[in-house]
Structures are given as C-alpha cells and as structure tokens.
Amino acid sequence: MGQDSIYKQRGVKDLILDEAKNYQETVEIFLKTAELYNFKLIETPIFEKEILFKRPLGDDSDIVTKEMYTFEDKGGDKITLRPEGTAPVVRSVIENRLYEKLPLKLCYFGPMFRYERPQKGRYRQFHQFGAEIFSEKSPFQDVEGILMAHDFIKSLSINPESFKLHINSLGNEDDRKRYTSLLKQYFSDYFDELSEISRLRFHKNPLRILDSKEPEDIKLIENVPSILDTMCQESKDYFAAVISMLEQNGINYEIDKCLVRGLDYYTETIFEFKSTELGSQSTFLAGGRYDNLVKLLGGPELSGFGWAAGYERVALISKIEGKKNKLIAVISDSAKDAFNAAKFLREEGFCAEVFIGESFKNLLKKSLKISPDFAVFIGENERKTNTVQLKNLTTKEQIETKLEEIKNNT
Ligand code: ATP
Ligand code: MG
C-alpha cells in the first residue's frame, strides 16, 4: 500500500465478526471469574505520562528501551500509550487512596501498545486481561492470584494437557542484588561465548541473560546457579509456602530456575503459564509479586501481586463456544406485524431480524444471507387467524403455530 493508503498500520488488527464476538465472550468469562474472587473492575486511561512507565519498568527493559509509543502532545507533555496495566493501576490506587481499605483486588482489561516486530501472537496493539491484589504481603495472596488465573484458563476451555505453570522466585531486593553479582561472576568466565545481546545485558542487567533465546546462550544458562539456593531463609520459606499450597490445590507446576520477568519491579514469586500450542510466543499469562512498586511511585509501603494475560495468544488456544441466541428472520408484508412479532421474539430471548415486502420467496432468499435458524412468515392468512408460519431452516420443516408457541417449537 502506498503512503496515502488509509489502510491500517502494521501490527494492529480489526476485531471483526466472530473474533469480536470471541473477545466479548472472553471478557465475560474473565469478569465472571474475577467477580467470584471478589475483584473489582478498574479502567484507567489509555495514555499516561511517560514517567509513569519509565522508571518502574526499568531503563533496560525491552518496553522502555524500544517498545513505548511516546509522543509530545499539543501542550508539550510527554505522553505514552500504556504498554502494560500494572503501573497505571498502581498510580490510580495511590492517586485515589484506594489503599485505605485492604485487601484491595482490582481487575482490568483492554488494549495495550508496544512497538514490536509483528508476528504470530505479537502485535503493536493487543489486549490484556489483568488482576492485581494489594494486601499485607502473604503467600496466601500469591496463591489466590494464581488460582484465579488458573480458573480463568480453565473457563476458557484450554486443553489441560497443553499448558503448565512455570514458577520461580527472585527473593527480596537484597537477594536479587546478591544473585545478580553471582551471575555476573558466573558469566564473566564465558563472556566471549555470550551472544551480542547478552554481552550488553551482562553490563546493564545480567538477570535478563537468563531470558535469552539465543542458542549460544542457552547451553551456558543451563548450568547457572539457582537463586532458589542463594536467597535468604525468609524468601525460601515464602516460596516453599506458595509451592505447597499450589500442590494442595492440585496445580500442575514446574519450578524454572531460569524464569525471570522482563520488568524490573518484580520481587519474590514470579510465574508464567506456557502453552505447547503457541510456538515461540508460548507464554500467554504472566505475573508475580512486586514489593516496591507502590512505594517507588510515591505511595505507601504496600506489596502487590498481579498478572496479565494476552488476549490474542489466549484466543489461539481457547475453545470457548459462546452461547448463541437462536436467530429468527421475521418475514411479513406488513411492517406493523413484522415489528410487533420481532419485539415479542426479542423479549423471549430470540435474536430477530425483520424482512418486509410483498414477495415472501425473495425475502426468504435475502434472509438466508444472515444464516437464520428459523423463519417466521406473517401474511394475509396468518393475520386473519392470528397465527404464524414457522420454518426450521435446518430441517426445512414448516408448521403453523402461534407467536406465543414459538419458544416450545424451537
Ligand atoms: P514476551 O516475552 O512474549 O515479549 P512479555 O514478557 O513482554 O512477553 P508481559 O509484559 O508479561 O509480556 O505481558 C503479559 C502477556 O501479554 C504476555 O504473556 C502475552 O500473552 C501478552 N503480550 C505481551 N506483549 C504482546 C504483544 N506484543 N502482542 C500480543 N500479546 C502480547
Ligand atoms: Mg515483550
């Protein structure tokens, strides 16, 4: 397409027809699950000040270094289209003093924006479902958060054989610092064998080397020391408590010592749900605990636990079959009768569309374009006898009945 084309930008897509319906149903399932866990919905603006994301996510994170949609608005403010939901939720919690009543459980859904190379399961505008719990720091809340994620996944009819919880801990901030220098020591012996990107990360944020998918790094990563062995006793106990409760709840998990998240704000428990049906973009839901984010953004000392799932990846593996109301084409030579019948049928829970005109044969043909389940005909005879002709468009059977009886005949 040329410069002047009005067609969409790279990496975005129109949610249309079945896909739009599927999104709507996923939203409903998400909200239902969240409600059962007593989460309240929050909707933050799609754009925020750039500084809200810059510091918390980390100057070395992929999002901040290359993925943010940032621009100057007409007033000269630096604005960023939100790349993730946690920082805006935390901002709102602080700004509206929502932390005065704990535990506070908030959920959100909506579009996020990241300037990435578009590929399967990776877009520049995508949708996330997310949940955040603010409370006294406790492994019970980590487990609640993970159980809620698991229930959401189950409700989406994702094949239970195809996904697994991968979990790890980063310990507290000191543990993380200590482990980072340990990693630096470890990788310094192999510096020349590291990939180019990992050599950069070695200086800026060695933890992120563990995230590398480069073949030359993978064999080195296999033998790294585990943070689970080096972190303080308190963090060890915390993690053990989370794991044991997950077991009690029958959650299938794998401890992954190389799991680190791309964002700087995580501490203690981190996790990802991965699918074997998604190829290289295998993580479809991810999150963890953040002890310092609220404080960092100017709020009180308050720990949080949260996760986010990407809709576009979930849509590739979920097998939800939405409830569909039966669709009835109401065909009549009288607008009055057609509208009346449609009104009645809609009140009964049917989906109805009117086709008004003289030739029922033509109208029926026209109506087939919208694939109705049934057609209802109201003509001169039916008007006289206060009946309708009801045609089942699957079996082609036609009967005479009354509007009030349609429910029993469909
Ligand atoms: P990745 O390693 O795939 O880049 P990430 O660590 O950047 O993921 P998070 O920030 O944890 O992802 O976001 C949570 C979820 O949001 C991801 O697991 C994924 O399902 C989804 N997601 C993230 N980025 C994109 C994107 N560009 N397009 C579609 N979905 C995305
Ligand atoms: Mg990413």
Tab-separated table of C-alpha atoms and ligand atoms in Angstrom, residues 63 114 116 121-123 126 128 261-263 281 283-286 308-310 312-313, ligand 1:
chain	number	residue	atom	x	y	z
A	63	ILE	CA	9.449	-1.976	26.801
A	114	ARG	CA	4.060	-1.823	22.217
A	116	GLU	CA	7.339	-4.590	18.438
A	121	GLY	CA	0.806	-13.735	18.812
A	122	ARG	CA	2.704	-10.436	18.808
A	123	TYR	CA	1.030	-7.177	17.847
A	126	PHE	CA	-3.040	-6.084	21.715
A	128	GLN	CA	-4.670	-7.813	28.100
A	261	ARG	CA	10.462	-11.427	34.003
A	262	GLY	CA	11.177	-8.625	31.588
A	263	LEU	CA	10.213	-5.877	34.024
A	281	GLN	CA	5.419	-16.980	21.790
A	283	THR	CA	3.693	-17.524	27.387
A	284	PHE	CA	0.084	-16.404	27.440
A	285	LEU	CA	-0.282	-15.303	31.067
A	286	ALA	CA	2.415	-13.989	33.373
A	308	ALA	CA	-1.725	-10.235	32.860
A	309	ALA	CA	-2.857	-12.481	30.029
A	310	GLY	CA	-2.634	-11.587	26.370
A	312	GLU	CA	-4.515	-12.620	21.156
A	313	ARG	CA	-2.497	-15.599	22.455
B	1	ATP	P1	7.157	-11.604	25.576
B	1	ATP	O1	8.306	-12.280	26.239
B	1	ATP	O2	6.323	-12.517	24.728
B	1	ATP	O3	7.534	-10.330	24.880
B	1	ATP	P2	6.384	-10.065	27.832
B	1	ATP	O4	7.187	-10.565	28.958
B	1	ATP	O5	6.795	-8.815	27.148
B	1	ATP	O6	6.154	-11.202	26.758
B	1	ATP	P3	4.253	-9.300	29.587
B	1	ATP	O7	4.684	-7.901	29.674
B	1	ATP	O8	4.464	-10.203	30.735
B	1	ATP	O9	4.864	-9.952	28.274
B	1	ATP	O10	2.712	-9.340	29.178
B	1	ATP	C1	1.825	-10.364	29.595
B	1	ATP	C2	1.206	-11.056	28.412
B	1	ATP	O11	0.749	-10.130	27.442
B	1	ATP	C3	2.151	-11.940	27.653
B	1	ATP	O12	2.277	-13.187	28.264
B	1	ATP	C4	1.457	-12.053	26.304
B	1	ATP	O13	0.407	-13.008	26.369
B	1	ATP	C5	0.857	-10.695	26.153
B	1	ATP	N1	1.673	-9.858	25.279
B	1	ATP	C6	2.787	-9.149	25.590
B	1	ATP	N2	3.247	-8.475	24.524
B	1	ATP	C7	2.401	-8.751	23.500
B	1	ATP	C8	2.308	-8.352	22.126
B	1	ATP	N3	3.162	-7.502	21.586
B	1	ATP	N4	1.291	-8.850	21.374
B	1	ATP	C9	0.385	-9.692	21.895
B	1	ATP	N5	0.414	-10.112	23.179
B	1	ATP	C10	1.394	-9.648	23.974
